[in-house]
XYZ file of N, CA, C and O in Angstrom:
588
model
N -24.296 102.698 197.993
C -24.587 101.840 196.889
C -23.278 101.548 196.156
O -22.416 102.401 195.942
N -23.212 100.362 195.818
C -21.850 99.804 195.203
C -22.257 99.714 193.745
O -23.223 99.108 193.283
N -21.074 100.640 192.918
C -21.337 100.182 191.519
C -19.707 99.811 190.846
O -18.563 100.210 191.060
N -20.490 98.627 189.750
C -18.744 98.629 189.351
C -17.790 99.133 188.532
O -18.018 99.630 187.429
N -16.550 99.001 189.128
C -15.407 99.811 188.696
C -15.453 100.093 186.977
O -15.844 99.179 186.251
N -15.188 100.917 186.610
C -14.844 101.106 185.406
C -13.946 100.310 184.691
O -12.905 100.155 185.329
N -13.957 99.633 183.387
C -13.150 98.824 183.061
C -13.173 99.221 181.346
O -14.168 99.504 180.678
N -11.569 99.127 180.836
C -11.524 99.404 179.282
C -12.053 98.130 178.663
O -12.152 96.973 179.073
N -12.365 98.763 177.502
C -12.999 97.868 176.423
C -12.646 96.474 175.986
O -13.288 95.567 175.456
N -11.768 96.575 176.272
C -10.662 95.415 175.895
C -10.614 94.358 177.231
O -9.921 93.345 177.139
N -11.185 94.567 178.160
C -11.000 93.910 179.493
C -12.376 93.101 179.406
O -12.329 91.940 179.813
N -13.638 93.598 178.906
C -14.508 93.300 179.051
C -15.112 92.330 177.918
O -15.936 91.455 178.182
N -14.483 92.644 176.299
C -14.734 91.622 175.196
C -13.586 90.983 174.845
O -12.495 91.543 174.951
N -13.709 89.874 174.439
C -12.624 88.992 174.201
C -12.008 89.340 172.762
O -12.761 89.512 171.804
N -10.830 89.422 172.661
C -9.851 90.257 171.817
C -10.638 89.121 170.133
O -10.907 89.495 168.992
N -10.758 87.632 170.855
C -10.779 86.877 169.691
C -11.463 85.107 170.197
O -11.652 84.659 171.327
N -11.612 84.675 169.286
C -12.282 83.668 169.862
C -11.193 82.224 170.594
O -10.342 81.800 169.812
N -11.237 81.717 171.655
C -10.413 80.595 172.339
C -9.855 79.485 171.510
O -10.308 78.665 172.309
N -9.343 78.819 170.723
C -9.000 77.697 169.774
C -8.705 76.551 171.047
O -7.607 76.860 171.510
N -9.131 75.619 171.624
C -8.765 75.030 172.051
C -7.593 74.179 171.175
O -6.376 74.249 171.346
N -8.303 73.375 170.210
C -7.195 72.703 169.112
C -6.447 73.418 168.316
O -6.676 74.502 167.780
N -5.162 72.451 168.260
C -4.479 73.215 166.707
C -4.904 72.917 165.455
O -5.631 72.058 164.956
N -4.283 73.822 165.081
C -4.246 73.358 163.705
C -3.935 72.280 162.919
O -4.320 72.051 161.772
N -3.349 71.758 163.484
C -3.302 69.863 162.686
C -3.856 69.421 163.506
O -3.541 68.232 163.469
N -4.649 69.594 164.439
C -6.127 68.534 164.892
C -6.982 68.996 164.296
O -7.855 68.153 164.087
N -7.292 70.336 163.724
C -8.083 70.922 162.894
C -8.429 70.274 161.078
O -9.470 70.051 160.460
N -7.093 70.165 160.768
C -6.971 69.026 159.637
C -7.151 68.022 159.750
O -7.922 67.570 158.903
N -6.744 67.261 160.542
C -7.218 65.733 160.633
C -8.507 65.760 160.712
O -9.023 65.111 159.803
N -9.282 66.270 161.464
C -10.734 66.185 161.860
C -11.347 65.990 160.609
O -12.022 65.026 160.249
N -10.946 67.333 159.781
C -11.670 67.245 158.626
C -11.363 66.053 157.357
O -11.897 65.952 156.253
N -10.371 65.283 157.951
C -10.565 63.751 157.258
C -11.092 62.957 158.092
O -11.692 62.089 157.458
N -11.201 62.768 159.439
C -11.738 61.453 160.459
C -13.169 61.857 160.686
O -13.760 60.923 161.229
N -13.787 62.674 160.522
C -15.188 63.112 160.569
C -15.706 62.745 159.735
O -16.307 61.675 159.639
N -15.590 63.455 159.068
C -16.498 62.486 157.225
C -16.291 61.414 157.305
O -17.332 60.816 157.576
N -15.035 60.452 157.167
C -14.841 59.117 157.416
C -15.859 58.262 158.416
O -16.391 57.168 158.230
N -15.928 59.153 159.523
C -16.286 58.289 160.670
C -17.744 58.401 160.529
O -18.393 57.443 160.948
N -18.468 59.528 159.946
C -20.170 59.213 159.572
C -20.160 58.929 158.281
O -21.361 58.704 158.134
N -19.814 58.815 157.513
C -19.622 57.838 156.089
C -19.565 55.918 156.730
O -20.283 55.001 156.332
N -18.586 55.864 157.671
C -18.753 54.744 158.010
C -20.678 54.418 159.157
O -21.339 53.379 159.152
N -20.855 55.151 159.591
C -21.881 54.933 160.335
C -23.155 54.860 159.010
O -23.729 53.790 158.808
N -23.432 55.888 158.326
C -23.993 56.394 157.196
C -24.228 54.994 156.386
O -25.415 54.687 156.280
N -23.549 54.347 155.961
C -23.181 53.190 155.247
C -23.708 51.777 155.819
O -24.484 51.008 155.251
N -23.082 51.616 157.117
C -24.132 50.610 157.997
C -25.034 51.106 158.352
O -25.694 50.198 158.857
N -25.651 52.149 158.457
C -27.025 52.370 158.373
C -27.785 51.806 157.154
O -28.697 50.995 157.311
N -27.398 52.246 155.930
C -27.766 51.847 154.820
C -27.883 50.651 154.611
O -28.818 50.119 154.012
N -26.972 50.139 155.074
C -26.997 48.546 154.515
C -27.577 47.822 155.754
O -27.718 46.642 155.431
N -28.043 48.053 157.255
C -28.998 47.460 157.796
C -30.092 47.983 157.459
O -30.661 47.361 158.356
N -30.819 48.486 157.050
C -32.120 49.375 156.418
C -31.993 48.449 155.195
O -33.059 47.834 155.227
N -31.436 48.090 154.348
C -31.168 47.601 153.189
C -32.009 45.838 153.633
O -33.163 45.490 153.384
N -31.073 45.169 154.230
C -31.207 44.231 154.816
C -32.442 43.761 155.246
O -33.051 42.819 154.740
N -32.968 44.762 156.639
C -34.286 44.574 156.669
C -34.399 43.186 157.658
O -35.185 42.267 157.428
N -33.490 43.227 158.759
C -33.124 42.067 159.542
C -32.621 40.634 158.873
O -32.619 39.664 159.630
N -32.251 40.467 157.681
C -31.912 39.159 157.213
C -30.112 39.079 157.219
O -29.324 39.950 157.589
N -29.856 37.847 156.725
C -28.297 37.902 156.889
C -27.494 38.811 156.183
O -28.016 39.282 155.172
N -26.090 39.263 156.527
C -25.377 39.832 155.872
C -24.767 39.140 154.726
O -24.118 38.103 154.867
N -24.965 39.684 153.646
C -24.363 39.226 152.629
C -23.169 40.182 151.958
O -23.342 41.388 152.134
N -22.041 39.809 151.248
C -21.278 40.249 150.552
C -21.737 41.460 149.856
O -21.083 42.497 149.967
N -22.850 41.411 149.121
C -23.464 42.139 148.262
C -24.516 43.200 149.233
O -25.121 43.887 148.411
N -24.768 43.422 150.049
C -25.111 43.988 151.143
C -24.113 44.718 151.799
O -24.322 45.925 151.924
N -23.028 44.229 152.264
C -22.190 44.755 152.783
C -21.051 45.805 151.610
O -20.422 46.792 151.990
N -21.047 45.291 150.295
C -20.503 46.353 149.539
C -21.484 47.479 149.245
O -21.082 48.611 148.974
N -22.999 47.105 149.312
C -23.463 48.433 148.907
C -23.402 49.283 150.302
O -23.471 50.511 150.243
N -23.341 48.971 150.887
C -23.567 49.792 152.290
C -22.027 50.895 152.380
O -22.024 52.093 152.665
N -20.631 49.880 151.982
C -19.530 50.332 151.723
C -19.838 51.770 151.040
O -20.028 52.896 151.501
N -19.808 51.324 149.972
C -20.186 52.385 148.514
C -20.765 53.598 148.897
O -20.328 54.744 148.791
N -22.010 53.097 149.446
C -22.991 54.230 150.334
C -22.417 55.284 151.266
O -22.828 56.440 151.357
N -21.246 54.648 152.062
C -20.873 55.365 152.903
C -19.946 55.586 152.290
O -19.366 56.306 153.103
N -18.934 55.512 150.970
C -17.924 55.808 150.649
C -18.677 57.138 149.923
O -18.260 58.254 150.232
N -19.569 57.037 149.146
C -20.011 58.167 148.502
C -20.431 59.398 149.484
O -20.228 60.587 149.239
N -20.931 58.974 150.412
C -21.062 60.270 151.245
C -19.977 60.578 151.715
O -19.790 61.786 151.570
N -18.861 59.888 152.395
C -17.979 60.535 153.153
C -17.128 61.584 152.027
O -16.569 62.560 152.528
N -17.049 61.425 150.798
C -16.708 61.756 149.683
C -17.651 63.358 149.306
O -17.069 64.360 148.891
N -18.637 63.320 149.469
C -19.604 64.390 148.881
C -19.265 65.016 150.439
O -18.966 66.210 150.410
N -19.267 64.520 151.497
C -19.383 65.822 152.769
C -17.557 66.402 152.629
O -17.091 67.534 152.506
N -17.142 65.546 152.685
C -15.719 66.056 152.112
C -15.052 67.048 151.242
O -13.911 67.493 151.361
N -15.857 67.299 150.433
C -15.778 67.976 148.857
C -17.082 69.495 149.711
O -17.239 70.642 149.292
N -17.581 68.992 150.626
C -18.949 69.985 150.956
C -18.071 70.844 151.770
O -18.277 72.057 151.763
N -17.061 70.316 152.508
C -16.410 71.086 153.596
C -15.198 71.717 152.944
O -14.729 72.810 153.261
N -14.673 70.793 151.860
C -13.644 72.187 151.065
C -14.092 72.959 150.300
O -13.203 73.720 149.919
N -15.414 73.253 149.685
C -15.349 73.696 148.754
C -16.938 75.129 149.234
O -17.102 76.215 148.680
N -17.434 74.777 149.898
C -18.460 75.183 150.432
C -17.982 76.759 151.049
O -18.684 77.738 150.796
N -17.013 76.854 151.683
C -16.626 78.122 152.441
C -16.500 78.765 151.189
O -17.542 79.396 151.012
N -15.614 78.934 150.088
C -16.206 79.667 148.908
C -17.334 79.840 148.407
O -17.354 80.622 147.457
N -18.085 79.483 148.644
C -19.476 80.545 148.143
C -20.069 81.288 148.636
O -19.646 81.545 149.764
N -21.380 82.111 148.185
C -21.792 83.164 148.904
C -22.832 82.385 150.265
O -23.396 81.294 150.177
N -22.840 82.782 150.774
C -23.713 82.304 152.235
C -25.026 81.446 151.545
O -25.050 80.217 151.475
N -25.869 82.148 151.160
C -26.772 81.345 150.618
C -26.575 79.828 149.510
O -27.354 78.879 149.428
N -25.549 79.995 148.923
C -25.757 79.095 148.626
C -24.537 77.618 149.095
O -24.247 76.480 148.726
N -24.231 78.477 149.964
C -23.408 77.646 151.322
C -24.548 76.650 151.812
O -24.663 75.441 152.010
N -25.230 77.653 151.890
C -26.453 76.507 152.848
C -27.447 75.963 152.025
O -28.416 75.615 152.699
N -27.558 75.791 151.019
C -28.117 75.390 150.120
C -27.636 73.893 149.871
O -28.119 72.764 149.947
N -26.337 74.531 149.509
C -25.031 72.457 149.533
C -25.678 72.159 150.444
O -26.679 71.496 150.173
N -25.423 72.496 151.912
C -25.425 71.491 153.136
C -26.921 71.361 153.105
O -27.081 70.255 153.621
N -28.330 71.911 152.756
C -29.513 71.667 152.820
C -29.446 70.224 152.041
O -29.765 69.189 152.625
N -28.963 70.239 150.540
C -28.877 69.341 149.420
C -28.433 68.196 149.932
O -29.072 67.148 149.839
N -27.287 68.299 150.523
C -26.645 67.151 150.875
C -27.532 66.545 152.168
O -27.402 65.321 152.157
N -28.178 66.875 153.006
C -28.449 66.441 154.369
C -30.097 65.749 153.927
O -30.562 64.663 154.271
N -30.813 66.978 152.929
C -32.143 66.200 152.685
C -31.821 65.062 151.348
O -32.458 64.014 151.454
N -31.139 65.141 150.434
C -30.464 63.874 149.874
C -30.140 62.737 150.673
O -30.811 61.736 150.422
N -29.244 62.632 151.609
C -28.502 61.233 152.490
C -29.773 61.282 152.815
O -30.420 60.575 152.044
N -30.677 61.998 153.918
C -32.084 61.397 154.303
C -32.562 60.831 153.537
O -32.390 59.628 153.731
N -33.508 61.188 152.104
C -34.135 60.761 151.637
C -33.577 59.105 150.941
O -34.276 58.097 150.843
N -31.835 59.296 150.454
C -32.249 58.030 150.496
C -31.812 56.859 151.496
O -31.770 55.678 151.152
N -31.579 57.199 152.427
C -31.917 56.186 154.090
C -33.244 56.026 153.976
O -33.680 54.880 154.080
N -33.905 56.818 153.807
C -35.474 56.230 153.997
C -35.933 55.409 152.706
O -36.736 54.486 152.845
N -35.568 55.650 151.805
C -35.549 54.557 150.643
C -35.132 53.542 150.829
O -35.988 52.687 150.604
N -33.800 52.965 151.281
C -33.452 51.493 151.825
C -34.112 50.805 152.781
O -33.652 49.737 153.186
N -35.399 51.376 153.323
C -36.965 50.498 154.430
C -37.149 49.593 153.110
O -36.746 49.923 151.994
N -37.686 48.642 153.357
C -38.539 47.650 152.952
C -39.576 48.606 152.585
O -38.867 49.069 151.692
N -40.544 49.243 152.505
C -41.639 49.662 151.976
C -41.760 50.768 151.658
O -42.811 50.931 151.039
N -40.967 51.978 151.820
C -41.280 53.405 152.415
C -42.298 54.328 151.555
O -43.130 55.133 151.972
N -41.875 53.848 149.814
C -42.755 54.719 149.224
C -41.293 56.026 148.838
O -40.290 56.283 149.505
N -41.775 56.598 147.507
C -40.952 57.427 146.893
C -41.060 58.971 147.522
O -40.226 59.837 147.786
N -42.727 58.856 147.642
C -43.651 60.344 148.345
C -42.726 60.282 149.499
O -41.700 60.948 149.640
N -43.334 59.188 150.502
C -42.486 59.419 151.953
C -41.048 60.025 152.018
O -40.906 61.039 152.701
N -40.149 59.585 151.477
C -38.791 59.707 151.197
C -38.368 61.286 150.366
O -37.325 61.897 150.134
N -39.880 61.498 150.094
C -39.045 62.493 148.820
C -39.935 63.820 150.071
O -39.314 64.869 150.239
N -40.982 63.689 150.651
C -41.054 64.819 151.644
C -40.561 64.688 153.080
O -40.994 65.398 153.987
N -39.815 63.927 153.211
C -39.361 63.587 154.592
C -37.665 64.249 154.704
O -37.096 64.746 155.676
N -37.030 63.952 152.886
C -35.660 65.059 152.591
C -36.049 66.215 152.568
O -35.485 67.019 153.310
N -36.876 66.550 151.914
C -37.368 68.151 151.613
C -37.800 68.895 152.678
O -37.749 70.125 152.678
N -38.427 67.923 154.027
C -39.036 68.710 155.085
C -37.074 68.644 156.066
O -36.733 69.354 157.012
N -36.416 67.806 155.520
C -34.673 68.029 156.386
C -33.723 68.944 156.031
O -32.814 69.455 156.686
N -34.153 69.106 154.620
C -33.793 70.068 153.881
C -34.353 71.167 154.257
O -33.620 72.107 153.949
N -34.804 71.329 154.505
C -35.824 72.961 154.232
C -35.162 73.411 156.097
O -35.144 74.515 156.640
N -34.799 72.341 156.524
C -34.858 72.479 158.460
C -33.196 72.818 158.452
O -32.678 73.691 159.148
N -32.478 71.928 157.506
C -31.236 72.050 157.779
C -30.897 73.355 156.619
O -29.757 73.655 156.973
N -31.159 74.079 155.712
C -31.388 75.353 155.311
C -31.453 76.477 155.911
O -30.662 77.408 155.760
N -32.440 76.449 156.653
C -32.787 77.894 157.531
C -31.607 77.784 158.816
O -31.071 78.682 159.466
N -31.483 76.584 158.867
C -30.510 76.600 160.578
C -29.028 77.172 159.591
O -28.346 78.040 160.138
N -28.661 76.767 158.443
C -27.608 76.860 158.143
C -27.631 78.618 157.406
O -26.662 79.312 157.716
N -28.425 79.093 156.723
C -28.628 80.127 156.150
C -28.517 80.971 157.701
O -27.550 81.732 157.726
N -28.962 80.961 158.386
C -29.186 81.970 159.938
C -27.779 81.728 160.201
O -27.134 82.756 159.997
N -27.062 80.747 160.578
C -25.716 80.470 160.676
C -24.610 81.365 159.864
O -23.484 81.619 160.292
N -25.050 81.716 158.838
C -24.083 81.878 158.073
C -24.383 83.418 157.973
O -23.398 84.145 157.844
N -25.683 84.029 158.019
C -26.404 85.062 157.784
C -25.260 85.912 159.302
O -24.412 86.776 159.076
N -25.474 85.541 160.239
C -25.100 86.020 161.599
C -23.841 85.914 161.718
O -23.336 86.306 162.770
N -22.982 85.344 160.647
C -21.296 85.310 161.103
C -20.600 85.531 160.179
O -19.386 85.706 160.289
N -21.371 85.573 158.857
C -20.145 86.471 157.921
C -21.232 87.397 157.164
O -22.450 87.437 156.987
N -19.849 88.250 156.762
C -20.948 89.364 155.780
C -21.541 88.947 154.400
O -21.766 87.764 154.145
N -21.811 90.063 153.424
C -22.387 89.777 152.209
C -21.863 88.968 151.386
O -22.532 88.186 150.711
N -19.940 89.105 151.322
C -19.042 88.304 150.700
C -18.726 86.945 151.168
O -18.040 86.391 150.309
N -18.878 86.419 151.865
C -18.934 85.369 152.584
C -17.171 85.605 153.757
O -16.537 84.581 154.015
N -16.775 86.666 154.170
C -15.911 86.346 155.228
C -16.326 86.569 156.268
O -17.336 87.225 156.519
N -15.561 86.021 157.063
C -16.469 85.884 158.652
C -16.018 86.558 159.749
O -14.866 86.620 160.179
N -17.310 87.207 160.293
C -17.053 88.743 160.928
C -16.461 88.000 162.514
O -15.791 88.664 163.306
N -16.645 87.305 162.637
C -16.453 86.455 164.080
C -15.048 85.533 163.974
O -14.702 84.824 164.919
């Protein structure tokens, strides 16, 4: 019967985790990311806004705005967020994710305040637990991260 060789500890877990990128692709990201769904975020808004009719000036700045304000709030979410305690780490990103939902679903032609206001709260409550478990499993009580 073949069993295998004995091997030290260190052979078998990885000393640390792989970084493919550096560190200044690491920074940039965290400006071209927000940017780049702030820009999507925004023409979303403003075709939802629209409602298939022409683009207008005044359409196209609120949609701007829209996406300028979010790329702005996820921005401010990603510097400022790793300082707090875990829970209420995921609390921001719950806030922020069932907020932008709810109001995308407000710019429909019809949606209703109810629809919009349990459709954030049910994204919220989804993007909460995924983020609270996230955060629960990789750093400790203080918020540094055991991984």
């Amino acid at each position: 019967m073949t069993h295998a060789a004995p091997r030290s500890r260190g052979t078998i877990e990885r000393a640390g985790t792989t970084d493919v990128f550096s560190a200044r692709t690491h920074q940039a990201a965290k400006v071209v990311v927000p940017v780049l769904l702030g820009v999507v975020y925004g023409y979303w808004v403003a075709a939802n806004r629209r409602y298939g009719g022409p683009i207008t000036v005044e359409n196209f700045l609120y949609g701007f705005f829209a996406g300028l304000v979010f790329s702005l709030l996820f921005m401010t979410l990603l510097a400022l967020a790793p300082k707090v305690r875990r829970e209420l780490h995921a609390v921001l990103w719950a806030a922020l994710s069932g907020s932008a939902l709810g109001f995308l679903v407000m710019q429909a032609p019809s949606p209703g305040v109810l629809r919009s206001t349990i459709l954030g709260l049910l994204v919220a409550a989804g993007v909460f637990l995924t983020m609270f478990y996230r955060f629960y499993t990789r750093e400790d009580a203080t918020g540094h991260r055991v991984r």
